Coordinates of C-alpha atoms in Angstrom, one line a residue:
M1 CA -0.4 0.1 0.2
I2 CA 0.8 3.6 -1.0
Y3 CA -0.8 5.9 0.8
L4 CA -0.9 9.1 -0.6
D5 CA -3.8 10.8 1.2
N6 CA -2.3 12.9 3.4
A7 CA -4.3 15.5 3.4
A8 CA -7.5 13.8 4.5
T9 CA -5.4 13.0 7.4
A10 CA -1.8 12.0 8.0
F11 CA -0.5 8.7 8.1
P12 CA 1.2 6.9 10.4
K13 CA 0.9 9.2 12.7
A14 CA 4.2 10.2 14.5
P15 CA 6.4 7.6 17.2
G16 CA 5.0 7.7 20.3
V17 CA 0.8 8.4 19.6
S18 CA -1.1 6.0 20.2
D19 CA 1.8 5.2 23.1
Q20 CA 0.5 7.8 24.5
M21 CA -3.2 7.8 23.5
K22 CA -3.3 3.5 25.6
Y23 CA -1.8 5.4 28.6
Y24 CA -3.8 7.2 29.2
L25 CA -7.0 5.3 28.8
D26 CA -4.6 2.2 30.3
R27 CA -2.8 4.0 33.4
V28 CA -4.0 7.5 34.1
G29 CA -7.8 7.4 33.2
A30 CA -9.5 10.5 35.2
S31 CA -10.9 13.2 33.7
L32 CA -10.1 17.6 33.3
N33 CA -10.3 19.7 36.2
R34 CA -12.4 17.1 37.8
G35 CA -10.4 16.1 40.5
V36 CA -7.4 16.9 42.6
Y37 CA -6.3 13.8 43.3
A38 CA -3.2 12.6 41.5
P39 CA -4.5 10.8 37.8
A40 CA -6.4 14.0 37.4
Q41 CA -3.4 16.5 38.0
E42 CA -1.5 14.7 35.6
V43 CA -4.1 15.2 33.7
G44 CA -3.9 18.9 34.2
L45 CA -0.6 19.5 33.6
K46 CA -0.8 17.1 29.8
T47 CA -3.4 19.5 28.5
L48 CA -1.3 22.5 29.6
T49 CA 1.4 21.3 28.3
L50 CA 0.1 20.6 25.2
R51 CA -2.2 24.5 25.2
E52 CA 2.2 25.0 25.5
Q53 CA 3.2 23.5 22.8
L54 CA 0.9 24.7 20.0
A55 CA 1.5 28.7 21.6
A56 CA 5.3 28.4 20.9
F57 CA 4.5 26.4 17.7
F58 CA 2.6 29.4 16.2
R59 CA 4.2 32.0 17.7
H60 CA 0.3 32.5 20.3
P61 CA 1.9 34.9 23.5
N62 CA -0.6 33.5 25.7
P63 CA -1.2 29.3 26.0
N64 CA -4.5 30.1 27.9
H65 CA -5.6 31.7 24.6
V66 CA -5.6 28.2 23.3
I67 CA -9.5 27.0 23.1
L68 CA -9.0 23.2 22.7
T69 CA -11.5 21.6 20.3
S70 CA -13.4 18.5 18.5
G71 CA -11.3 19.3 15.2
C72 CA -10.3 22.1 13.2
T73 CA -13.6 22.5 12.0
A74 CA -15.3 22.6 15.5
A75 CA -12.5 25.2 15.7
L76 CA -13.8 27.4 12.5
N77 CA -17.4 26.8 13.8
M78 CA -16.5 28.7 17.4
A79 CA -15.0 31.7 16.0
I80 CA -17.4 31.9 13.2
K81 CA -20.9 31.2 15.1
G82 CA -19.6 32.7 17.9
L83 CA -18.6 35.9 16.0
L84 CA -21.3 37.0 13.1
R85 CA -24.9 38.0 13.3
E86 CA -27.6 39.0 11.4
G87 CA -26.5 41.9 9.2
D88 CA -22.7 40.9 8.6
H89 CA -20.9 40.7 5.9
V90 CA -17.7 38.8 5.5
L91 CA -15.1 38.3 3.1
V92 CA -13.5 34.8 1.9
S93 CA -11.3 33.7 -0.2
S94 CA -12.6 31.7 -3.1
L95 CA -10.2 28.5 -2.2
E96 CA -12.4 28.5 0.8
H97 CA -13.3 24.5 2.5
N98 CA -17.0 24.0 3.6
A99 CA -15.5 24.2 6.9
V100 CA -16.2 27.5 6.8
M101 CA -19.0 27.5 3.8
R102 CA -21.3 25.6 5.3
P103 CA -21.4 27.7 8.6
L104 CA -22.1 31.0 7.0
V105 CA -24.4 30.1 4.6
Q106 CA -26.3 28.5 7.5
L107 CA -25.8 32.0 9.4
G108 CA -26.9 33.5 6.2
V109 CA -24.7 36.3 6.7
A110 CA -23.5 38.5 3.6
F111 CA -20.3 37.4 2.6
D112 CA -17.7 37.8 -1.3
R113 CA -15.5 35.8 -2.7
V114 CA -12.3 37.1 -3.1
P115 CA -10.7 36.1 -6.4
C116 CA -7.9 34.1 -7.0
D117 CA -5.3 33.7 -10.1
S118 CA -5.0 30.4 -12.2
E119 CA -2.7 29.3 -10.4
G120 CA -5.0 29.7 -6.8
F121 CA -3.0 33.2 -5.7
L122 CA -5.1 35.7 -4.3
R123 CA -5.6 38.2 -5.5
A124 CA -5.3 41.1 -2.7
D125 CA -5.5 43.9 -5.6
L126 CA -9.3 42.6 -5.3
I127 CA -9.6 42.5 -1.4
E128 CA -10.2 46.5 -0.5
P129 CA -13.3 47.4 -3.7
L130 CA -15.4 44.1 -2.2
L131 CA -14.9 45.9 1.3
R132 CA -18.4 46.7 3.6
P133 CA -18.9 49.0 6.5
N134 CA -20.5 46.0 7.8
T135 CA -17.4 43.3 6.9
K136 CA -16.8 42.1 10.4
L137 CA -14.4 39.0 9.5
F138 CA -12.0 38.0 6.7
I139 CA -11.8 34.1 6.6
L140 CA -7.8 32.7 4.6
N141 CA -7.6 29.4 3.7
H142 CA -4.0 29.6 4.3
A143 CA -2.8 26.4 2.1
S144 CA -5.8 25.0 -0.5
N145 CA -6.6 21.1 -0.2
V146 CA -7.5 21.2 -3.6
C147 CA -4.2 22.3 -5.0
G148 CA -1.5 22.7 -2.7
T149 CA -1.2 26.7 -3.5
V150 CA -0.2 29.1 0.1
Q151 CA -1.7 31.9 0.3
N152 CA 0.2 35.1 2.0
A153 CA -1.2 35.4 5.3
E154 CA 1.0 38.7 6.6
A155 CA 0.0 40.1 3.5
V156 CA -3.8 39.9 4.3
G157 CA -2.9 40.6 7.7
I158 CA -1.3 43.4 7.4
L159 CA -4.2 45.0 4.6
C160 CA -7.4 43.8 7.5
K161 CA -5.3 45.7 10.5
L162 CA -5.1 48.7 8.0
H163 CA -9.1 48.5 8.4
G164 CA -10.1 47.1 11.8
I165 CA -10.7 43.7 10.6
P166 CA -10.6 40.4 12.3
L167 CA -8.5 37.7 10.2
L168 CA -9.5 33.9 10.9
L169 CA -6.7 31.7 9.2
D170 CA -7.6 27.9 8.5
G171 CA -4.3 26.4 8.8
A172 CA -5.9 22.8 8.1
Q173 CA -3.5 22.2 5.5
S174 CA -0.8 24.7 6.9
A175 CA -0.1 23.8 9.8
G176 CA 2.7 21.4 10.9
H177 CA 4.0 22.0 6.6
V178 CA 5.1 25.9 6.3
P179 CA 5.2 28.2 9.2
V180 CA 2.6 29.8 10.9
D181 CA 3.4 32.5 13.0
F182 CA 0.4 34.2 14.7
E183 CA 1.7 37.3 15.5
A184 CA 3.7 38.3 12.4
F185 CA 0.1 37.6 10.4
G186 CA -1.2 39.4 12.5
L187 CA -4.2 37.1 13.2
S188 CA -7.3 36.8 15.4
A189 CA -8.3 33.2 15.3
L190 CA -6.1 30.3 14.3
A191 CA -7.9 27.3 13.5
V192 CA -6.0 23.7 13.1
P193 CA -6.1 20.2 13.5
A194 CA -4.2 17.8 15.3
H195 CA -4.5 14.9 12.3
K196 CA -2.4 16.3 9.7
G197 CA 0.5 17.8 9.3
L198 CA 1.1 17.3 13.0
L199 CA 0.8 14.0 13.2
G200 CA -2.1 13.9 15.9
P201 CA -4.8 11.6 16.6
Q202 CA -8.0 12.6 14.7
G203 CA -11.0 14.2 17.1
V204 CA -8.8 16.9 18.4
G205 CA -8.1 20.4 17.5
A206 CA -7.5 24.3 18.4
L207 CA -8.5 27.4 18.4
L208 CA -6.2 29.8 19.0
V209 CA -7.7 33.7 19.4
T210 CA -6.8 37.0 21.1
P211 CA -8.1 38.5 23.9
E212 CA -9.9 41.2 21.9
F213 CA -11.3 38.3 19.7
A214 CA -12.3 36.0 22.4
A215 CA -14.4 38.2 24.5
K216 CA -16.7 39.5 21.1
L217 CA -17.6 35.5 20.8
T218 CA -20.2 34.5 22.0
P219 CA -20.0 30.3 23.6
L220 CA -21.8 27.6 21.4
L221 CA -22.1 25.2 24.3
A222 CA -22.3 25.7 28.0
G223 CA -22.2 23.1 30.8
G224 CA -20.0 21.6 33.6
T225 CA -15.9 22.7 32.7
G226 CA -15.1 22.2 36.9
S227 CA -14.7 25.3 38.1
V228 CA -16.6 27.6 39.4
S229 CA -19.2 25.3 40.1
D230 CA -21.3 27.4 42.4
S231 CA -22.4 29.3 39.8
E232 CA -25.3 28.6 36.7
E233 CA -23.1 31.0 34.6
I234 CA -20.8 30.4 32.0
P235 CA -17.4 31.3 34.0
P236 CA -16.0 34.4 32.2
Y237 CA -12.2 33.8 31.7
M238 CA -10.3 31.7 29.8
P239 CA -9.9 28.8 28.6
D240 CA -13.2 27.5 30.6
R241 CA -15.2 29.7 29.2
F242 CA -15.3 27.6 25.6
E243 CA -14.1 24.4 27.2
P244 CA -17.4 22.8 29.2
G245 CA -18.1 18.9 28.7
T246 CA -15.2 16.4 29.1
P247 CA -11.7 16.8 26.7
N248 CA -10.8 14.3 23.9
L249 CA -8.1 13.0 26.9
P250 CA -6.5 10.3 24.8
G251 CA -6.5 12.6 21.7
I252 CA -4.7 15.0 24.4
F253 CA -2.7 13.2 24.7
G254 CA -1.6 11.3 21.7
W255 CA -1.6 15.1 20.1
S256 CA 0.7 16.1 22.8
A257 CA 3.3 13.3 21.5
A258 CA 2.8 14.4 17.8
M259 CA 4.0 17.4 19.1
D260 CA 7.3 16.0 21.0
Y261 CA 7.8 14.6 17.4
V262 CA 7.4 17.6 15.5
N263 CA 9.4 19.7 17.5
Q264 CA 12.4 17.4 18.0
V265 CA 12.7 16.9 13.6
G266 CA 12.1 20.7 13.5
L267 CA 9.7 22.1 11.3
D268 CA 12.5 23.3 8.6
A269 CA 13.3 19.0 7.9
L270 CA 9.8 18.3 7.8
R271 CA 9.5 20.9 5.1
R272 CA 12.6 20.4 3.0
H273 CA 11.2 16.7 2.4
E274 CA 7.7 17.5 1.7
T275 CA 9.1 19.6 -0.9
A276 CA 11.6 17.4 -2.3
L277 CA 9.0 14.7 -3.1
T278 CA 6.8 17.6 -3.9
A279 CA 8.9 18.8 -7.0
R280 CA 9.9 15.3 -8.0
F281 CA 6.0 14.5 -8.2
L282 CA 5.6 18.1 -10.2
K283 CA 8.9 16.7 -12.4
G284 CA 6.9 13.0 -13.4
L285 CA 3.9 14.7 -14.1
A286 CA 5.5 17.5 -16.2
E287 CA 6.4 15.0 -18.4
I288 CA 2.8 12.7 -18.6
E289 CA 0.6 13.3 -21.8
H290 CA -3.3 14.0 -21.0
L291 CA -2.6 15.5 -17.8
R292 CA -3.5 18.8 -15.8
V293 CA -1.9 19.9 -12.6
V294 CA -3.7 22.6 -10.3
G295 CA -1.9 24.7 -9.1
T296 CA 1.3 26.8 -8.8
K297 CA 4.4 24.7 -10.0
D298 CA 7.0 26.4 -7.1
V299 CA 7.0 24.5 -4.4
S300 CA 9.0 27.2 -2.3
R301 CA 4.8 28.0 -2.2
R302 CA 2.6 25.8 -2.1
V303 CA 2.3 22.5 0.0
G304 CA 2.5 18.8 -1.2
V305 CA -0.9 18.6 -1.9
I306 CA -1.0 17.2 -6.1
G307 CA -4.5 18.2 -8.0
V308 CA -4.4 16.0 -10.8
D309 CA -7.0 16.6 -14.1
F310 CA -6.9 13.1 -16.1
A311 CA -8.6 14.6 -19.6
N312 CA -7.8 10.7 -21.0
I313 CA -9.8 9.2 -17.9
D314 CA -12.9 9.5 -15.5
N315 CA -11.2 11.2 -12.9
A316 CA -13.2 8.9 -10.4
E317 CA -12.1 5.5 -12.6
A318 CA -8.3 6.8 -12.2
A319 CA -8.7 7.0 -8.5
D320 CA -10.3 3.9 -8.2
R321 CA -7.6 1.7 -10.5
L322 CA -4.5 3.8 -8.8
E323 CA -5.5 1.6 -5.7
R324 CA -6.8 -1.6 -7.0
E325 CA -4.1 -1.9 -9.5
F326 CA -1.1 0.0 -8.2
G327 CA -2.2 0.0 -4.3
I328 CA -2.1 3.6 -4.3
L329 CA -4.7 5.0 -2.0
T330 CA -5.5 9.3 -3.1
R331 CA -8.9 11.1 -3.0
C332 CA -10.7 11.5 -5.9
G333 CA -13.8 14.3 -6.1
M334 CA -14.5 17.3 -4.9
H335 CA -12.6 17.1 -1.3
C336 CA -15.6 19.2 0.2
A337 CA -14.3 22.5 -1.2
P338 CA -16.6 23.6 -4.3
A339 CA -15.7 26.8 -4.9
A340 CA -11.9 25.9 -5.0
H341 CA -13.1 23.9 -8.3
R342 CA -14.6 26.5 -9.6
A343 CA -12.0 28.7 -9.4
L344 CA -9.6 26.1 -10.3
A345 CA -11.6 25.2 -13.4
T346 CA -12.0 21.5 -12.0
F347 CA -15.8 21.3 -11.5
P348 CA -17.6 19.9 -12.0
Q349 CA -15.1 16.4 -12.2
G350 CA -12.8 17.3 -10.2
V351 CA -9.0 15.7 -9.6
V352 CA -7.7 13.2 -8.2
R353 CA -5.8 14.3 -5.4
F354 CA -1.8 13.2 -4.3
S355 CA -0.7 14.1 -1.1
V356 CA 2.5 13.4 0.6
G357 CA 3.0 13.4 4.4
A358 CA 6.1 13.2 6.9
F359 CA 6.9 9.2 6.0
T360 CA 6.2 9.2 2.2
T361 CA 9.3 7.8 0.7
E362 CA 11.0 8.7 -3.3
T363 CA 10.0 5.4 -3.7
E364 CA 6.3 5.6 -3.5
I365 CA 7.0 9.0 -5.4
N366 CA 8.6 7.9 -8.7
A367 CA 5.7 4.8 -8.0
A368 CA 2.5 6.8 -8.0
V369 CA 4.5 9.0 -11.1
N370 CA 4.4 5.7 -13.1
A371 CA 1.3 4.5 -12.1
V372 CA 0.0 7.8 -13.5
R373 CA 1.9 7.8 -16.6
I374 CA 0.7 3.9 -17.7
L375 CA -3.7 5.7 -16.9
A376 CA -3.0 8.6 -19.0
E377 CA -0.9 7.1 -21.7
E378 CA -3.0 3.7 -22.6
R379 CA -5.7 5.4 -24.6

């Protein structure tokens, strides 16, 4: 099996992740903020450690403003639905995922899509003409899950700051792949998952926020937090205000182990590995006829997400045959991002998406190129 669907979820996970999850389930077992006995204190310390790891990794100044969630989608919903109200206006990129678009459509708020060019780069010169007096938020897909293009978040952050508009960055495909600097980007909020580039387990993620942004958010959930238990009011302080109920503690233990691994290897080394494999793959695909590869060819401005549109074979058939005949696992279709496919002119056929990860090898990339060549050139 050659696993090239890391944009959906990284596989395998970082060494130590499953061990730590099993350790929690077998040896700890206590809940968070629900006791002062030793195992409960161990859970509290591990949770604080993870907040500190994430704050340091994303250059966020305050671990208490790292809100742990059930994933990146939950984090985006927390920010979008917690902030926006009827009559508000939002700007989004034209490459947004349904984790952003469906909450906006559900709320019924007005939004405009900032166009991108043929390589998937945001047309920053078209942002200001789309601003309105009631624009309350800019949401930016940092790295596309369809074409891999990475946006210049810092430039967008400067523009948002100039106009006093909060910037929410969707880091689903960038976290663990490229540097994400909360302060340098001028972010108000950052949503990230554990299970993709950060090599952790599914079912846990985070929303990192500024104090100013947090103060504007209405909590979506309310319930027990183990704190201020003599009151029926939601706790006023962070992060308890946004973390009712029992969190995914096996996931927290596993994610902390993944962050240890990512920090040990280093983001620079992970980035070099991914960039080299992406360059190798793109070079091989460029020599094959009857293909269109979406996104930029500049590997310094993309992640290892490669969308391929086959001209002589249906994309779904290609993905099926890649698995059945070559053992190569990809993802075909719309990738929960129909707007991105419209912007990249791959709607409605979609693309076959190959996505490399931390443990992908050159041999696997070579095998994928050869398999694509056979499928593309046989007719």
